[in-house]
Amino acid sequence: MEYSQIKETCLYIHDLDKAASFYHNILGMPVISKEEGRHIFFRCGSSVLLCFIPEKTKNEKVLPPHYADGKQHIAFEVAPEVYHSTKESLLQKGITITHEQRWRDGLESFYFEDPFGHVLEIVPKGIWE
């Protein structure tokens, strides 16, 4: 099989408005769908970030049930030339960086949390290549 990308990934949250405030207003991801009491979806480059309320999706009747709890992790990729400005922009918006990592070949990434405690990371393109 030949995959081209992960098209969507999801986080499980408990407040759609809080998710919109963070992912749309702070991280700048456009909202592409919102269903009150169930989900909010965001465009993230060529991918989609799905944010579900697990109490609703764990009892799905039409789609396969799915849910999770605890600290989930996802990384967002940015172009190397905007890595530092992205970091500075998030700091100016009040985001606390919880960890900075230096990887092979001198590449680095940084971690922070969303309002639900999920561990988010910003990585420059090339980190897995």
PDB file of C-alpha atoms in Angstrom:
ATOM      1  CA  MET A   1       0.000   0.000   0.000  1.00  0.00           C
ATOM      2  CA  GLU A   2       1.141   3.522  -0.702  1.00  0.00           C
ATOM      3  CA  TYR A   3      -0.135   6.215   1.651  1.00  0.00           C
ATOM      4  CA  SER A   4       0.165   9.888   0.800  1.00  0.00           C
ATOM      5  CA  GLN A   5      -0.577  11.309   4.263  1.00  0.00           C
ATOM      6  CA  ILE A   6      -2.652  11.101   7.405  1.00  0.00           C
ATOM      7  CA  LYS A   7      -5.697  13.064   6.230  1.00  0.00           C
ATOM      8  CA  GLU A   8      -7.228  13.617   9.636  1.00  0.00           C
ATOM      9  CA  THR A   9      -6.389  13.087  13.248  1.00  0.00           C
ATOM     10  CA  CYS A  10      -8.451  13.730  16.317  1.00  0.00           C
ATOM     11  CA  LEU A  11      -8.314  14.913  19.871  1.00  0.00           C
ATOM     12  CA  TYR A  12     -10.995  14.351  22.463  1.00  0.00           C
ATOM     13  CA  ILE A  13     -12.122  17.461  24.294  1.00  0.00           C
ATOM     14  CA  HIS A  14     -14.935  18.561  26.606  1.00  0.00           C
ATOM     15  CA  ASP A  15     -15.766  22.090  25.411  1.00  0.00           C
ATOM     16  CA  LEU A  16     -16.307  23.074  21.757  1.00  0.00           C
ATOM     17  CA  ASP A  17     -16.145  26.812  22.400  1.00  0.00           C
ATOM     18  CA  LYS A  18     -12.872  26.473  24.298  1.00  0.00           C
ATOM     19  CA  ALA A  19     -11.494  24.391  21.406  1.00  0.00           C
ATOM     20  CA  ALA A  20     -12.610  27.063  18.914  1.00  0.00           C
ATOM     21  CA  SER A  21     -11.043  29.798  20.989  1.00  0.00           C
ATOM     22  CA  PHE A  22      -7.709  27.981  21.104  1.00  0.00           C
ATOM     23  CA  TYR A  23      -7.377  26.234  17.733  1.00  0.00           C
ATOM     24  CA  HIS A  24      -9.079  28.936  15.655  1.00  0.00           C
ATOM     25  CA  ASN A  25      -8.369  32.177  17.507  1.00  0.00           C
ATOM     26  CA  ILE A  26      -4.868  31.405  18.835  1.00  0.00           C
ATOM     27  CA  LEU A  27      -3.461  28.811  16.424  1.00  0.00           C
ATOM     28  CA  GLY A  28      -5.273  30.288  13.394  1.00  0.00           C
ATOM     29  CA  MET A  29      -6.912  27.119  12.053  1.00  0.00           C
ATOM     30  CA  PRO A  30     -10.113  27.748  10.083  1.00  0.00           C
ATOM     31  CA  VAL A  31     -13.252  26.036  11.405  1.00  0.00           C
ATOM     32  CA  ILE A  32     -14.692  23.745   8.724  1.00  0.00           C
ATOM     33  CA  SER A  33     -17.493  22.065  10.691  1.00  0.00           C
ATOM     34  CA  LYS A  34     -19.165  22.331  14.067  1.00  0.00           C
ATOM     35  CA  GLU A  35     -21.981  20.248  15.482  1.00  0.00           C
ATOM     36  CA  GLU A  36     -23.087  21.450  18.903  1.00  0.00           C
ATOM     37  CA  GLY A  37     -22.597  18.861  21.591  1.00  0.00           C
ATOM     38  CA  ARG A  38     -20.518  16.573  19.343  1.00  0.00           C
ATOM     39  CA  HIS A  39     -17.564  17.995  17.418  1.00  0.00           C
ATOM     40  CA  ILE A  40     -15.637  20.856  15.878  1.00  0.00           C
ATOM     41  CA  PHE A  41     -13.286  20.319  12.925  1.00  0.00           C
ATOM     42  CA  PHE A  42     -10.401  22.544  11.816  1.00  0.00           C
ATOM     43  CA  ARG A  43      -8.390  22.854   8.598  1.00  0.00           C
ATOM     44  CA  CYS A  44      -4.687  22.344   9.299  1.00  0.00           C
ATOM     45  CA  GLY A  45      -2.725  22.705   6.079  1.00  0.00           C
ATOM     46  CA  SER A  46      -3.809  19.814   3.859  1.00  0.00           C
ATOM     47  CA  SER A  47      -5.085  17.853   6.874  1.00  0.00           C
ATOM     48  CA  VAL A  48      -8.048  18.108   9.215  1.00  0.00           C
ATOM     49  CA  LEU A  49      -7.967  18.238  13.004  1.00  0.00           C
ATOM     50  CA  LEU A  50     -11.083  16.644  14.443  1.00  0.00           C
ATOM     51  CA  CYS A  51     -12.057  17.529  18.021  1.00  0.00           C
ATOM     52  CA  PHE A  52     -14.740  15.264  19.444  1.00  0.00           C
ATOM     53  CA  ILE A  53     -16.598  15.158  22.730  1.00  0.00           C
ATOM     54  CA  PRO A  54     -15.861  11.552  23.788  1.00  0.00           C
ATOM     55  CA  GLU A  55     -19.065  11.110  25.791  1.00  0.00           C
ATOM     56  CA  LYS A  56     -20.951  11.524  22.517  1.00  0.00           C
ATOM     57  CA  THR A  57     -18.733   9.501  20.162  1.00  0.00           C
ATOM     58  CA  LYS A  58     -18.153   6.549  22.485  1.00  0.00           C
ATOM     59  CA  ASN A  59     -21.829   5.646  22.015  1.00  0.00           C
ATOM     60  CA  GLU A  60     -21.997   6.158  18.235  1.00  0.00           C
ATOM     61  CA  LYS A  61     -24.719   4.216  16.453  1.00  0.00           C
ATOM     62  CA  VAL A  62     -23.994   5.147  12.821  1.00  0.00           C
ATOM     63  CA  LEU A  63     -20.178   5.379  12.824  1.00  0.00           C
ATOM     64  CA  PRO A  64     -17.826   3.080  14.749  1.00  0.00           C
ATOM     65  CA  PRO A  65     -17.661   4.216  18.400  1.00  0.00           C
ATOM     66  CA  HIS A  66     -14.425   5.997  19.328  1.00  0.00           C
ATOM     67  CA  TYR A  67     -13.094   7.934  22.289  1.00  0.00           C
ATOM     68  CA  ALA A  68     -10.018   8.519  24.408  1.00  0.00           C
ATOM     69  CA  ASP A  69      -9.006  10.208  27.607  1.00  0.00           C
ATOM     70  CA  GLY A  70      -5.758  11.463  29.025  1.00  0.00           C
ATOM     71  CA  LYS A  71      -2.997  13.500  27.431  1.00  0.00           C
ATOM     72  CA  GLN A  72      -2.923  12.968  23.694  1.00  0.00           C
ATOM     73  CA  HIS A  73      -0.086  14.208  21.460  1.00  0.00           C
ATOM     74  CA  ILE A  74       0.062  15.632  17.962  1.00  0.00           C
ATOM     75  CA  ALA A  75       2.699  17.671  16.135  1.00  0.00           C
ATOM     76  CA  PHE A  76       2.077  20.469  13.664  1.00  0.00           C
ATOM     77  CA  GLU A  77       4.602  20.969  10.873  1.00  0.00           C
ATOM     78  CA  VAL A  78       5.706  24.406   9.718  1.00  0.00           C
ATOM     79  CA  ALA A  79       8.181  25.527   7.072  1.00  0.00           C
ATOM     80  CA  PRO A  80      11.702  25.833   8.503  1.00  0.00           C
ATOM     81  CA  GLU A  81      11.835  29.533   7.645  1.00  0.00           C
ATOM     82  CA  VAL A  82       8.794  30.292   9.852  1.00  0.00           C
ATOM     83  CA  TYR A  83       9.645  27.968  12.757  1.00  0.00           C
ATOM     84  CA  HIS A  84      11.118  30.713  14.979  1.00  0.00           C
ATOM     85  CA  SER A  85       8.446  33.289  14.095  1.00  0.00           C
ATOM     86  CA  THR A  86       5.746  30.702  14.870  1.00  0.00           C
ATOM     87  CA  LYS A  87       7.347  30.125  18.254  1.00  0.00           C
ATOM     88  CA  GLU A  88       7.545  33.860  18.939  1.00  0.00           C
ATOM     89  CA  SER A  89       3.936  34.381  17.846  1.00  0.00           C
ATOM     90  CA  LEU A  90       2.695  31.704  20.247  1.00  0.00           C
ATOM     91  CA  LEU A  91       4.751  33.170  23.096  1.00  0.00           C
ATOM     92  CA  GLN A  92       3.240  36.603  22.391  1.00  0.00           C
ATOM     93  CA  LYS A  93      -0.235  35.038  22.559  1.00  0.00           C
ATOM     94  CA  GLY A  94       0.482  33.746  26.056  1.00  0.00           C
ATOM     95  CA  ILE A  95       1.331  30.142  25.200  1.00  0.00           C
ATOM     96  CA  THR A  96       3.780  28.548  27.638  1.00  0.00           C
ATOM     97  CA  ILE A  97       6.409  26.341  26.035  1.00  0.00           C
ATOM     98  CA  THR A  98       6.750  23.243  28.206  1.00  0.00           C
ATOM     99  CA  HIS A  99       9.762  21.672  26.479  1.00  0.00           C
ATOM    100  CA  GLU A 100      12.253  22.362  23.706  1.00  0.00           C
ATOM    101  CA  GLN A 101      14.008  19.474  21.981  1.00  0.00           C
ATOM    102  CA  ARG A 102      17.083  19.376  19.758  1.00  0.00           C
ATOM    103  CA  TRP A 103      16.917  16.484  17.293  1.00  0.00           C
ATOM    104  CA  ARG A 104      19.404  15.011  14.846  1.00  0.00           C
ATOM    105  CA  ASP A 105      21.075  17.313  12.356  1.00  0.00           C
ATOM    106  CA  GLY A 106      20.438  20.252  14.677  1.00  0.00           C
ATOM    107  CA  LEU A 107      16.686  20.338  14.057  1.00  0.00           C
ATOM    108  CA  GLU A 108      14.558  21.388  16.994  1.00  0.00           C
ATOM    109  CA  SER A 109      10.945  21.370  18.078  1.00  0.00           C
ATOM    110  CA  PHE A 110       8.945  22.766  20.950  1.00  0.00           C
ATOM    111  CA  TYR A 111       6.021  21.525  23.012  1.00  0.00           C
ATOM    112  CA  PHE A 112       3.070  23.258  24.654  1.00  0.00           C
ATOM    113  CA  GLU A 113      -0.390  22.265  25.875  1.00  0.00           C
ATOM    114  CA  ASP A 114      -3.878  23.075  24.705  1.00  0.00           C
ATOM    115  CA  PRO A 115      -6.601  24.037  27.217  1.00  0.00           C
ATOM    116  CA  PHE A 116      -7.449  20.334  27.678  1.00  0.00           C
ATOM    117  CA  GLY A 117      -3.909  19.294  28.618  1.00  0.00           C
ATOM    118  CA  HIS A 118      -3.078  17.696  25.260  1.00  0.00           C
ATOM    119  CA  VAL A 119       0.603  17.861  24.351  1.00  0.00           C
ATOM    120  CA  LEU A 120       1.113  19.772  21.104  1.00  0.00           C
ATOM    121  CA  GLU A 121       4.365  20.169  19.242  1.00  0.00           C
ATOM    122  CA  ILE A 122       5.632  22.438  16.489  1.00  0.00           C
ATOM    123  CA  VAL A 123       8.186  20.811  14.198  1.00  0.00           C
ATOM    124  CA  PRO A 124       9.958  22.177  11.124  1.00  0.00           C
ATOM    125  CA  LYS A 125       9.469  20.362   7.850  1.00  0.00           C
ATOM    126  CA  GLY A 126      12.243  17.823   7.411  1.00  0.00           C
ATOM    127  CA  ILE A 127      12.300  16.502  10.942  1.00  0.00           C
ATOM    128  CA  TRP A 128      11.253  12.992   9.837  1.00  0.00           C
ATOM    129  CA  GLU A 129      13.052  12.976   6.488  1.00  0.00           C
TER     130      GLU A 129
END
